Amino acid sequence: MTSARMRMRRFFHLILVCLLATPLAHATDRGALFRLTLDGHVMHLFGTLHVGLPDFYPLEDRLTGALAEASTLALEIDPDQPRADLQDALRTYGMLAPGNPAYDSLPPEQKQRLDRLLQQGGLDASSMLSFKPVLLATMLALAEYTRQGYRSDLSSDAWLARQARRHRVRVLALESLGGQLALLDRLPTPDRWRFLEEMMDTIESGAQRTEAREVVRAWSTADRHALDRMAARCETDRSVSGRFVTQVLLKERNVGLAERLLQLLRDEDRTVAAIGVLHLLGTGSVPALLERSGVTIERIY
Protein backbone atom coordinates (compact mmCIF):
# COMPACT_ATOMS: atom_id res chain seq x y z
CA MET A 1 0.00 0.00 0.00
CA THR A 2 1.47 3.40 -0.94
CA SER A 3 2.16 5.97 1.76
CA ALA A 4 -0.46 8.27 0.23
CA ARG A 5 -3.15 5.55 0.44
CA MET A 6 -2.11 4.75 4.02
CA ARG A 7 -2.40 8.40 5.02
CA MET A 8 -5.82 8.59 3.34
CA ARG A 9 -6.97 5.44 5.15
CA ARG A 10 -5.81 6.82 8.51
CA PHE A 11 -7.58 10.10 7.71
CA PHE A 12 -10.92 8.38 7.02
CA HIS A 13 -10.45 6.20 10.12
CA LEU A 14 -9.95 9.34 12.22
CA ILE A 15 -13.06 10.96 10.72
CA LEU A 16 -15.09 7.80 11.47
CA VAL A 17 -13.90 7.71 15.08
CA CYS A 18 -14.80 11.37 15.57
CA LEU A 19 -18.25 10.96 14.01
CA LEU A 20 -19.02 7.95 16.17
CA ALA A 21 -17.50 9.16 19.42
CA THR A 22 -18.51 12.78 19.64
CA PRO A 23 -22.32 12.49 19.52
CA LEU A 24 -22.28 9.50 21.87
CA ALA A 25 -20.01 10.99 24.53
CA HIS A 26 -23.00 11.73 26.75
CA ALA A 27 -25.69 9.77 24.91
CA THR A 28 -27.35 8.68 28.13
CA ASP A 29 -28.00 12.11 29.64
CA ARG A 30 -31.18 11.87 31.70
CA GLY A 31 -33.14 14.39 33.73
CA ALA A 32 -31.15 17.44 34.79
CA LEU A 33 -27.71 17.74 36.37
CA PHE A 34 -26.26 20.71 38.28
CA ARG A 35 -22.79 21.30 39.73
CA LEU A 36 -22.81 23.23 43.00
CA THR A 37 -19.73 24.76 44.61
CA LEU A 38 -19.25 26.54 47.94
CA ASP A 39 -15.94 27.27 49.70
CA GLY A 40 -14.14 24.70 47.57
CA HIS A 41 -16.72 21.97 48.23
CA VAL A 42 -18.53 20.36 45.27
CA MET A 43 -21.94 18.72 45.02
CA HIS A 44 -23.56 17.21 41.93
CA LEU A 45 -27.34 17.65 42.11
CA PHE A 46 -29.36 15.34 39.87
CA GLY A 47 -33.07 15.44 38.99
CA THR A 48 -34.60 11.99 39.29
CA LEU A 49 -37.67 10.24 37.93
CA HIS A 50 -39.50 8.01 40.40
CA VAL A 51 -40.25 5.33 37.79
CA GLY A 52 -37.99 3.79 35.18
CA LEU A 53 -37.16 1.31 32.44
CA PRO A 54 -34.15 -1.02 32.10
CA ASP A 55 -32.99 0.98 29.06
CA PHE A 56 -32.42 4.07 31.22
CA TYR A 57 -29.28 2.56 32.74
CA PRO A 58 -26.45 2.99 33.29
CA LEU A 59 -26.67 6.76 33.81
CA GLU A 60 -24.00 8.90 32.19
CA ASP A 61 -20.41 9.04 33.37
CA ARG A 62 -20.27 12.57 34.78
CA LEU A 63 -22.90 11.58 37.33
CA THR A 64 -21.69 8.04 38.00
CA GLY A 65 -18.09 9.20 38.21
CA ALA A 66 -19.02 11.83 40.79
CA LEU A 67 -20.96 9.21 42.75
CA ALA A 68 -18.03 6.77 42.81
CA GLU A 69 -15.85 9.47 44.42
CA ALA A 70 -18.51 10.89 46.74
CA SER A 71 -18.63 10.66 50.51
CA THR A 72 -22.45 10.78 50.56
CA LEU A 73 -25.45 10.29 48.30
CA ALA A 74 -28.42 12.35 49.53
CA LEU A 75 -31.90 11.24 48.43
CA GLU A 76 -35.40 12.41 49.33
CA ILE A 77 -35.94 9.11 51.14
CA ASP A 78 -33.90 5.91 51.26
CA PRO A 79 -35.60 3.40 48.92
CA ASP A 80 -34.15 0.58 51.02
CA GLN A 81 -35.71 1.71 54.29
CA PRO A 82 -37.09 -1.11 56.46
CA ARG A 83 -40.55 -2.33 55.48
CA ALA A 84 -41.72 -1.82 59.06
CA ASP A 85 -40.99 1.92 58.74
CA LEU A 86 -43.09 2.07 55.58
CA GLN A 87 -46.00 0.32 57.26
CA ASP A 88 -45.80 2.58 60.33
CA ALA A 89 -45.84 5.71 58.14
CA LEU A 90 -48.83 4.44 56.17
CA ARG A 91 -50.78 3.60 59.32
CA THR A 92 -50.01 6.95 60.92
CA TYR A 93 -50.45 9.32 57.97
CA GLY A 94 -51.90 7.54 54.96
CA MET A 95 -54.84 5.45 56.10
CA LEU A 96 -58.40 6.19 57.14
CA ALA A 97 -59.45 5.32 60.65
CA PRO A 98 -60.60 1.69 60.91
CA GLY A 99 -64.25 1.36 59.96
CA ASN A 100 -64.38 4.77 58.23
CA PRO A 101 -66.99 4.34 55.44
CA ALA A 102 -65.71 7.36 53.48
CA TYR A 103 -65.78 5.81 50.01
CA ASP A 104 -69.14 4.12 50.61
CA SER A 105 -70.55 7.61 51.12
CA LEU A 106 -69.61 8.71 47.60
CA PRO A 107 -72.44 9.21 45.10
CA PRO A 108 -73.06 5.90 43.27
CA GLU A 109 -71.71 7.20 39.95
CA GLN A 110 -68.48 8.40 41.60
CA LYS A 111 -68.05 5.10 43.44
CA GLN A 112 -68.51 3.17 40.18
CA ARG A 113 -65.91 5.35 38.47
CA LEU A 114 -63.46 4.77 41.29
CA ASP A 115 -64.02 1.01 41.31
CA ARG A 116 -63.51 0.91 37.53
CA LEU A 117 -60.24 2.87 37.73
CA LEU A 118 -58.91 0.69 40.53
CA GLN A 119 -59.61 -2.40 38.45
CA GLN A 120 -58.09 -0.77 35.36
CA GLY A 121 -54.93 0.06 37.32
CA GLY A 122 -54.65 -3.47 38.71
CA LEU A 123 -55.06 -2.15 42.25
CA ASP A 124 -56.65 -4.16 45.04
CA ALA A 125 -59.76 -2.25 46.09
CA SER A 126 -59.90 -3.80 49.55
CA SER A 127 -56.52 -2.30 50.47
CA MET A 128 -56.63 0.88 48.35
CA LEU A 129 -59.95 2.03 49.83
CA SER A 130 -58.32 2.15 53.25
CA PHE A 131 -56.07 4.98 51.99
CA LYS A 132 -56.95 8.63 52.41
CA PRO A 133 -58.19 10.33 49.20
CA VAL A 134 -55.00 12.18 48.21
CA LEU A 135 -52.82 9.11 48.71
CA LEU A 136 -55.35 7.04 46.75
CA ALA A 137 -55.20 9.59 43.92
CA THR A 138 -51.39 9.30 43.97
CA MET A 139 -51.63 5.51 43.71
CA LEU A 140 -54.01 5.83 40.74
CA ALA A 141 -51.53 8.13 38.99
CA LEU A 142 -48.66 5.71 39.64
CA ALA A 143 -50.79 2.88 38.27
CA GLU A 144 -51.05 4.78 34.98
CA TYR A 145 -47.26 4.80 34.72
CA THR A 146 -47.21 1.09 35.54
CA ARG A 147 -49.76 0.35 32.80
CA GLN A 148 -47.32 1.87 30.31
CA GLY A 149 -44.52 -0.39 31.50
CA TYR A 150 -42.70 2.06 33.79
CA ARG A 151 -41.54 0.49 37.06
CA SER A 152 -41.05 2.10 40.46
CA ASP A 153 -38.33 -0.43 41.32
CA LEU A 154 -36.36 0.96 38.37
CA SER A 155 -36.55 4.57 39.53
CA SER A 156 -33.33 6.55 39.22
CA ASP A 157 -33.38 7.09 43.00
CA ALA A 158 -33.32 3.31 43.59
CA TRP A 159 -30.63 2.77 40.93
CA LEU A 160 -28.37 5.44 42.42
CA ALA A 161 -28.84 4.02 45.92
CA ARG A 162 -27.71 0.60 44.69
CA GLN A 163 -24.66 2.11 43.00
CA ALA A 164 -23.80 4.09 46.12
CA ARG A 165 -23.89 1.03 48.33
CA ARG A 166 -21.78 -0.86 45.81
CA HIS A 167 -19.12 1.86 46.16
CA ARG A 168 -19.64 2.03 49.95
CA VAL A 169 -20.94 5.57 49.70
CA ARG A 170 -23.17 6.64 52.60
CA VAL A 171 -26.86 7.05 51.69
CA LEU A 172 -28.53 9.97 53.48
CA ALA A 173 -32.31 10.53 53.57
CA LEU A 174 -33.25 14.22 53.36
CA GLU A 175 -36.86 13.55 54.33
CA SER A 176 -38.91 10.78 55.90
CA LEU A 177 -41.77 8.89 54.31
CA GLY A 178 -43.92 9.88 57.27
CA GLY A 179 -43.15 13.53 56.63
CA GLN A 180 -44.04 13.17 52.96
CA LEU A 181 -47.32 11.38 53.70
CA ALA A 182 -48.22 13.94 56.36
CA LEU A 183 -48.16 16.63 53.66
CA LEU A 184 -50.83 14.75 51.71
CA ASP A 185 -53.12 15.23 54.72
CA ARG A 186 -52.85 19.01 54.64
CA LEU A 187 -55.78 19.77 52.33
CA PRO A 188 -59.17 20.70 53.82
CA THR A 189 -61.58 17.78 53.63
CA PRO A 190 -63.64 19.02 50.62
CA ASP A 191 -60.44 19.66 48.64
CA ARG A 192 -59.18 16.15 49.35
CA TRP A 193 -62.18 14.72 47.55
CA ARG A 194 -61.81 17.29 44.78
CA PHE A 195 -58.17 16.21 44.40
CA LEU A 196 -59.27 12.60 43.90
CA GLU A 197 -62.01 13.60 41.48
CA GLU A 198 -59.57 15.65 39.38
CA MET A 199 -57.23 12.69 39.19
CA MET A 200 -60.05 10.41 38.04
CA ASP A 201 -61.00 12.99 35.40
CA THR A 202 -57.45 13.17 34.01
CA ILE A 203 -57.13 9.38 33.87
CA GLU A 204 -60.48 8.85 32.18
CA SER A 205 -59.82 11.60 29.62
CA GLY A 206 -56.41 10.15 28.72
CA ALA A 207 -54.67 13.33 29.87
CA GLN A 208 -52.75 11.50 32.59
CA ARG A 209 -51.46 8.94 30.11
CA THR A 210 -50.34 11.69 27.72
CA GLU A 211 -48.67 13.60 30.53
CA ALA A 212 -46.87 10.47 31.74
CA ARG A 213 -45.42 9.94 28.26
CA GLU A 214 -44.32 13.58 28.06
CA VAL A 215 -42.64 13.48 31.46
CA VAL A 216 -40.78 10.25 30.74
CA ARG A 217 -39.70 11.38 27.28
CA ALA A 218 -38.43 14.74 28.55
CA TRP A 219 -36.56 13.16 31.47
CA SER A 220 -35.13 10.23 29.52
CA THR A 221 -33.67 12.54 26.84
CA ALA A 222 -32.61 15.34 29.23
CA ASP A 223 -34.74 17.69 27.13
CA ARG A 224 -34.05 20.90 29.00
CA HIS A 225 -36.67 22.98 27.21
CA ALA A 226 -39.40 20.37 27.64
CA LEU A 227 -38.61 19.98 31.34
CA ASP A 228 -38.65 23.75 31.84
CA ARG A 229 -41.99 23.96 30.02
CA MET A 230 -43.45 21.33 32.36
CA ALA A 231 -42.28 23.29 35.38
CA ALA A 232 -43.85 26.47 33.98
CA ARG A 233 -47.11 24.61 33.28
CA CYS A 234 -47.22 23.42 36.91
CA GLU A 235 -47.10 26.99 38.11
CA THR A 236 -50.08 28.04 36.00
CA ASP A 237 -52.27 25.05 36.93
CA ARG A 238 -55.14 26.51 38.98
CA SER A 239 -56.86 23.21 39.80
CA VAL A 240 -57.01 22.09 43.44
CA SER A 241 -54.51 19.33 42.75
CA GLY A 242 -52.28 21.58 40.64
CA ARG A 243 -52.06 24.34 43.26
CA PHE A 244 -51.42 21.80 46.02
CA VAL A 245 -48.64 20.06 44.12
CA THR A 246 -46.92 23.33 43.21
CA GLN A 247 -47.26 25.18 46.50
CA VAL A 248 -46.94 22.35 49.04
CA LEU A 249 -45.35 19.28 47.44
CA LEU A 250 -42.82 21.32 45.48
CA LYS A 251 -42.15 24.86 46.71
CA GLU A 252 -42.71 24.28 50.41
CA ARG A 253 -40.59 21.14 50.42
CA ASN A 254 -37.93 22.90 48.35
CA VAL A 255 -37.15 25.16 51.30
CA GLY A 256 -36.37 22.25 53.61
CA LEU A 257 -34.51 20.32 50.92
CA ALA A 258 -32.35 23.34 50.11
CA GLU A 259 -31.50 23.88 53.79
CA ARG A 260 -30.39 20.28 54.26
CA LEU A 261 -28.38 20.26 51.04
CA LEU A 262 -26.68 23.52 51.97
CA GLN A 263 -25.59 22.02 55.28
CA LEU A 264 -24.29 18.89 53.54
CA LEU A 265 -22.37 21.01 51.03
CA ARG A 266 -20.78 22.96 53.86
CA ASP A 267 -19.87 19.84 55.83
CA GLU A 268 -18.53 17.53 53.11
CA ASP A 269 -16.22 18.06 50.15
CA ARG A 270 -17.58 15.77 47.43
CA THR A 271 -21.23 14.75 47.52
CA VAL A 272 -24.07 13.80 45.18
CA ALA A 273 -27.73 14.63 45.77
CA ALA A 274 -30.64 13.25 43.76
CA ILE A 275 -34.20 14.53 44.15
CA GLY A 276 -37.26 14.67 41.90
CA VAL A 277 -36.49 16.65 38.78
CA LEU A 278 -39.32 19.17 39.24
CA HIS A 279 -37.66 20.29 42.50
CA LEU A 280 -34.79 21.61 40.36
CA LEU A 281 -36.85 23.68 37.93
CA GLY A 282 -38.96 26.82 37.91
CA THR A 283 -39.32 29.62 40.43
CA GLY A 284 -38.55 28.69 44.01
CA SER A 285 -36.50 25.69 42.87
CA VAL A 286 -33.82 24.13 45.04
CA PRO A 287 -30.95 25.49 42.87
CA ALA A 288 -32.49 28.99 42.97
CA LEU A 289 -32.76 28.86 46.76
CA LEU A 290 -29.18 27.61 47.11
CA GLU A 291 -27.90 30.35 44.81
CA ARG A 292 -29.44 32.94 47.14
CA SER A 293 -27.38 31.39 49.94
CA GLY A 294 -24.14 32.01 48.07
CA VAL A 295 -23.77 28.67 46.28
CA THR A 296 -22.36 28.83 42.74
CA ILE A 297 -24.71 26.96 40.40
CA GLU A 298 -23.81 25.46 37.01
CA ARG A 299 -26.45 23.59 35.03
CA ILE A 300 -24.60 20.87 33.13
CA TYR A 301 -27.70 19.66 31.28
C-alpha positions as CSV (number, residue, x, y, z in Angstrom):
1,M,0.0,0.0,0.0
2,T,1.5,3.4,-0.9
3,S,2.2,6.0,1.8
4,A,-0.5,8.3,0.2
5,R,-3.2,5.6,0.4
6,M,-2.1,4.7,4.0
7,R,-2.4,8.4,5.0
8,M,-5.8,8.6,3.3
9,R,-7.0,5.4,5.1
10,R,-5.8,6.8,8.5
11,F,-7.6,10.1,7.7
12,F,-10.9,8.4,7.0
13,H,-10.5,6.2,10.1
14,L,-10.0,9.3,12.2
15,I,-13.1,11.0,10.7
16,L,-15.1,7.8,11.5
17,V,-13.9,7.7,15.1
18,C,-14.8,11.4,15.6
19,L,-18.2,11.0,14.0
20,L,-19.0,8.0,16.2
21,A,-17.5,9.2,19.4
22,T,-18.5,12.8,19.6
23,P,-22.3,12.5,19.5
24,L,-22.3,9.5,21.9
25,A,-20.0,11.0,24.5
26,H,-23.0,11.7,26.8
27,A,-25.7,9.8,24.9
28,T,-27.4,8.7,28.1
29,D,-28.0,12.1,29.6
30,R,-31.2,11.9,31.7
31,G,-33.1,14.4,33.7
32,A,-31.1,17.4,34.8
33,L,-27.7,17.7,36.4
34,F,-26.3,20.7,38.3
35,R,-22.8,21.3,39.7
36,L,-22.8,23.2,43.0
37,T,-19.7,24.8,44.6
38,L,-19.3,26.5,47.9
39,D,-15.9,27.3,49.7
40,G,-14.1,24.7,47.6
41,H,-16.7,22.0,48.2
42,V,-18.5,20.4,45.3
43,M,-21.9,18.7,45.0
44,H,-23.6,17.2,41.9
45,L,-27.3,17.7,42.1
46,F,-29.4,15.3,39.9
47,G,-33.1,15.4,39.0
48,T,-34.6,12.0,39.3
49,L,-37.7,10.2,37.9
50,H,-39.5,8.0,40.4
51,V,-40.2,5.3,37.8
52,G,-38.0,3.8,35.2
53,L,-37.2,1.3,32.4
54,P,-34.1,-1.0,32.1
55,D,-33.0,1.0,29.1
56,F,-32.4,4.1,31.2
57,Y,-29.3,2.6,32.7
58,P,-26.4,3.0,33.3
59,L,-26.7,6.8,33.8
60,E,-24.0,8.9,32.2
61,D,-20.4,9.0,33.4
62,R,-20.3,12.6,34.8
63,L,-22.9,11.6,37.3
64,T,-21.7,8.0,38.0
65,G,-18.1,9.2,38.2
66,A,-19.0,11.8,40.8
67,L,-21.0,9.2,42.8
68,A,-18.0,6.8,42.8
69,E,-15.9,9.5,44.4
70,A,-18.5,10.9,46.7
71,S,-18.6,10.7,50.5
72,T,-22.5,10.8,50.6
73,L,-25.5,10.3,48.3
74,A,-28.4,12.3,49.5
75,L,-31.9,11.2,48.4
76,E,-35.4,12.4,49.3
77,I,-35.9,9.1,51.1
78,D,-33.9,5.9,51.3
79,P,-35.6,3.4,48.9
80,D,-34.2,0.6,51.0
81,Q,-35.7,1.7,54.3
82,P,-37.1,-1.1,56.5
83,R,-40.5,-2.3,55.5
84,A,-41.7,-1.8,59.1
85,D,-41.0,1.9,58.7
86,L,-43.1,2.1,55.6
87,Q,-46.0,0.3,57.3
88,D,-45.8,2.6,60.3
89,A,-45.8,5.7,58.1
90,L,-48.8,4.4,56.2
91,R,-50.8,3.6,59.3
92,T,-50.0,7.0,60.9
93,Y,-50.4,9.3,58.0
94,G,-51.9,7.5,55.0
95,M,-54.8,5.5,56.1
96,L,-58.4,6.2,57.1
97,A,-59.4,5.3,60.7
98,P,-60.6,1.7,60.9
99,G,-64.2,1.4,60.0
100,N,-64.4,4.8,58.2
101,P,-67.0,4.3,55.4
102,A,-65.7,7.4,53.5
103,Y,-65.8,5.8,50.0
104,D,-69.1,4.1,50.6
105,S,-70.6,7.6,51.1
106,L,-69.6,8.7,47.6
107,P,-72.4,9.2,45.1
108,P,-73.1,5.9,43.3
109,E,-71.7,7.2,40.0
110,Q,-68.5,8.4,41.6
111,K,-68.1,5.1,43.4
112,Q,-68.5,3.2,40.2
113,R,-65.9,5.4,38.5
114,L,-63.5,4.8,41.3
115,D,-64.0,1.0,41.3
116,R,-63.5,0.9,37.5
117,L,-60.2,2.9,37.7
118,L,-58.9,0.7,40.5
119,Q,-59.6,-2.4,38.4
120,Q,-58.1,-0.8,35.4
121,G,-54.9,0.1,37.3
122,G,-54.7,-3.5,38.7
123,L,-55.1,-2.1,42.2
124,D,-56.7,-4.2,45.0
125,A,-59.8,-2.3,46.1
126,S,-59.9,-3.8,49.6
127,S,-56.5,-2.3,50.5
128,M,-56.6,0.9,48.3
129,L,-60.0,2.0,49.8
130,S,-58.3,2.1,53.2
131,F,-56.1,5.0,52.0
132,K,-56.9,8.6,52.4
133,P,-58.2,10.3,49.2
134,V,-55.0,12.2,48.2
135,L,-52.8,9.1,48.7
136,L,-55.3,7.0,46.8
137,A,-55.2,9.6,43.9
138,T,-51.4,9.3,44.0
139,M,-51.6,5.5,43.7
140,L,-54.0,5.8,40.7
141,A,-51.5,8.1,39.0
142,L,-48.7,5.7,39.6
143,A,-50.8,2.9,38.3
144,E,-51.0,4.8,35.0
145,Y,-47.3,4.8,34.7
146,T,-47.2,1.1,35.5
147,R,-49.8,0.4,32.8
148,Q,-47.3,1.9,30.3
149,G,-44.5,-0.4,31.5
150,Y,-42.7,2.1,33.8
151,R,-41.5,0.5,37.1
152,S,-41.1,2.1,40.5
153,D,-38.3,-0.4,41.3
154,L,-36.4,1.0,38.4
155,S,-36.5,4.6,39.5
156,S,-33.3,6.5,39.2
157,D,-33.4,7.1,43.0
158,A,-33.3,3.3,43.6
159,W,-30.6,2.8,40.9
160,L,-28.4,5.4,42.4
161,A,-28.8,4.0,45.9
162,R,-27.7,0.6,44.7
163,Q,-24.7,2.1,43.0
164,A,-23.8,4.1,46.1
165,R,-23.9,1.0,48.3
166,R,-21.8,-0.9,45.8
167,H,-19.1,1.9,46.2
168,R,-19.6,2.0,49.9
169,V,-20.9,5.6,49.7
170,R,-23.2,6.6,52.6
171,V,-26.9,7.1,51.7
172,L,-28.5,10.0,53.5
173,A,-32.3,10.5,53.6
174,L,-33.3,14.2,53.4
175,E,-36.9,13.5,54.3
176,S,-38.9,10.8,55.9
177,L,-41.8,8.9,54.3
178,G,-43.9,9.9,57.3
179,G,-43.2,13.5,56.6
180,Q,-44.0,13.2,53.0
181,L,-47.3,11.4,53.7
182,A,-48.2,13.9,56.4
183,L,-48.2,16.6,53.7
184,L,-50.8,14.8,51.7
185,D,-53.1,15.2,54.7
186,R,-52.9,19.0,54.6
187,L,-55.8,19.8,52.3
188,P,-59.2,20.7,53.8
189,T,-61.6,17.8,53.6
190,P,-63.6,19.0,50.6
191,D,-60.4,19.7,48.6
192,R,-59.2,16.1,49.4
193,W,-62.2,14.7,47.5
194,R,-61.8,17.3,44.8
195,F,-58.2,16.2,44.4
196,L,-59.3,12.6,43.9
197,E,-62.0,13.6,41.5
198,E,-59.6,15.7,39.4
199,M,-57.2,12.7,39.2
200,M,-60.0,10.4,38.0
201,D,-61.0,13.0,35.4
202,T,-57.5,13.2,34.0
203,I,-57.1,9.4,33.9
204,E,-60.5,8.8,32.2
205,S,-59.8,11.6,29.6
206,G,-56.4,10.1,28.7
207,A,-54.7,13.3,29.9
208,Q,-52.7,11.5,32.6
209,R,-51.5,8.9,30.1
210,T,-50.3,11.7,27.7
211,E,-48.7,13.6,30.5
212,A,-46.9,10.5,31.7
213,R,-45.4,9.9,28.3
214,E,-44.3,13.6,28.1
215,V,-42.6,13.5,31.5
216,V,-40.8,10.2,30.7
217,R,-39.7,11.4,27.3
218,A,-38.4,14.7,28.6
219,W,-36.6,13.2,31.5
220,S,-35.1,10.2,29.5
221,T,-33.7,12.5,26.8
222,A,-32.6,15.3,29.2
223,D,-34.7,17.7,27.1
224,R,-34.1,20.9,29.0
225,H,-36.7,23.0,27.2
226,A,-39.4,20.4,27.6
227,L,-38.6,20.0,31.3
228,D,-38.7,23.7,31.8
229,R,-42.0,24.0,30.0
230,M,-43.4,21.3,32.4
231,A,-42.3,23.3,35.4
232,A,-43.8,26.5,34.0
233,R,-47.1,24.6,33.3
234,C,-47.2,23.4,36.9
235,E,-47.1,27.0,38.1
236,T,-50.1,28.0,36.0
237,D,-52.3,25.1,36.9
238,R,-55.1,26.5,39.0
239,S,-56.9,23.2,39.8
240,V,-57.0,22.1,43.4
241,S,-54.5,19.3,42.7
242,G,-52.3,21.6,40.6
243,R,-52.1,24.3,43.3
244,F,-51.4,21.8,46.0
245,V,-48.6,20.1,44.1
246,T,-46.9,23.3,43.2
247,Q,-47.3,25.2,46.5
248,V,-46.9,22.4,49.0
249,L,-45.4,19.3,47.4
250,L,-42.8,21.3,45.5
251,K,-42.2,24.9,46.7
252,E,-42.7,24.3,50.4
253,R,-40.6,21.1,50.4
254,N,-37.9,22.9,48.3
255,V,-37.1,25.2,51.3
256,G,-36.4,22.2,53.6
257,L,-34.5,20.3,50.9
258,A,-32.3,23.3,50.1
259,E,-31.5,23.9,53.8
260,R,-30.4,20.3,54.3
261,L,-28.4,20.3,51.0
262,L,-26.7,23.5,52.0
263,Q,-25.6,22.0,55.3
264,L,-24.3,18.9,53.5
265,L,-22.4,21.0,51.0
266,R,-20.8,23.0,53.9
267,D,-19.9,19.8,55.8
268,E,-18.5,17.5,53.1
269,D,-16.2,18.1,50.2
270,R,-17.6,15.8,47.4
271,T,-21.2,14.8,47.5
272,V,-24.1,13.8,45.2
273,A,-27.7,14.6,45.8
274,A,-30.6,13.3,43.8
275,I,-34.2,14.5,44.2
276,G,-37.3,14.7,41.9
277,V,-36.5,16.6,38.8
278,L,-39.3,19.2,39.2
279,H,-37.7,20.3,42.5
280,L,-34.8,21.6,40.4
281,L,-36.8,23.7,37.9
282,G,-39.0,26.8,37.9
283,T,-39.3,29.6,40.4
284,G,-38.6,28.7,44.0
285,S,-36.5,25.7,42.9
286,V,-33.8,24.1,45.0
287,P,-31.0,25.5,42.9
288,A,-32.5,29.0,43.0
289,L,-32.8,28.9,46.8
290,L,-29.2,27.6,47.1
291,E,-27.9,30.4,44.8
292,R,-29.4,32.9,47.1
293,S,-27.4,31.4,49.9
294,G,-24.1,32.0,48.1
295,V,-23.8,28.7,46.3
296,T,-22.4,28.8,42.7
297,I,-24.7,27.0,40.4
298,E,-23.8,25.5,37.0
299,R,-26.4,23.6,35.0
300,I,-24.6,20.9,33.1
301,Y,-27.7,19.7,31.3
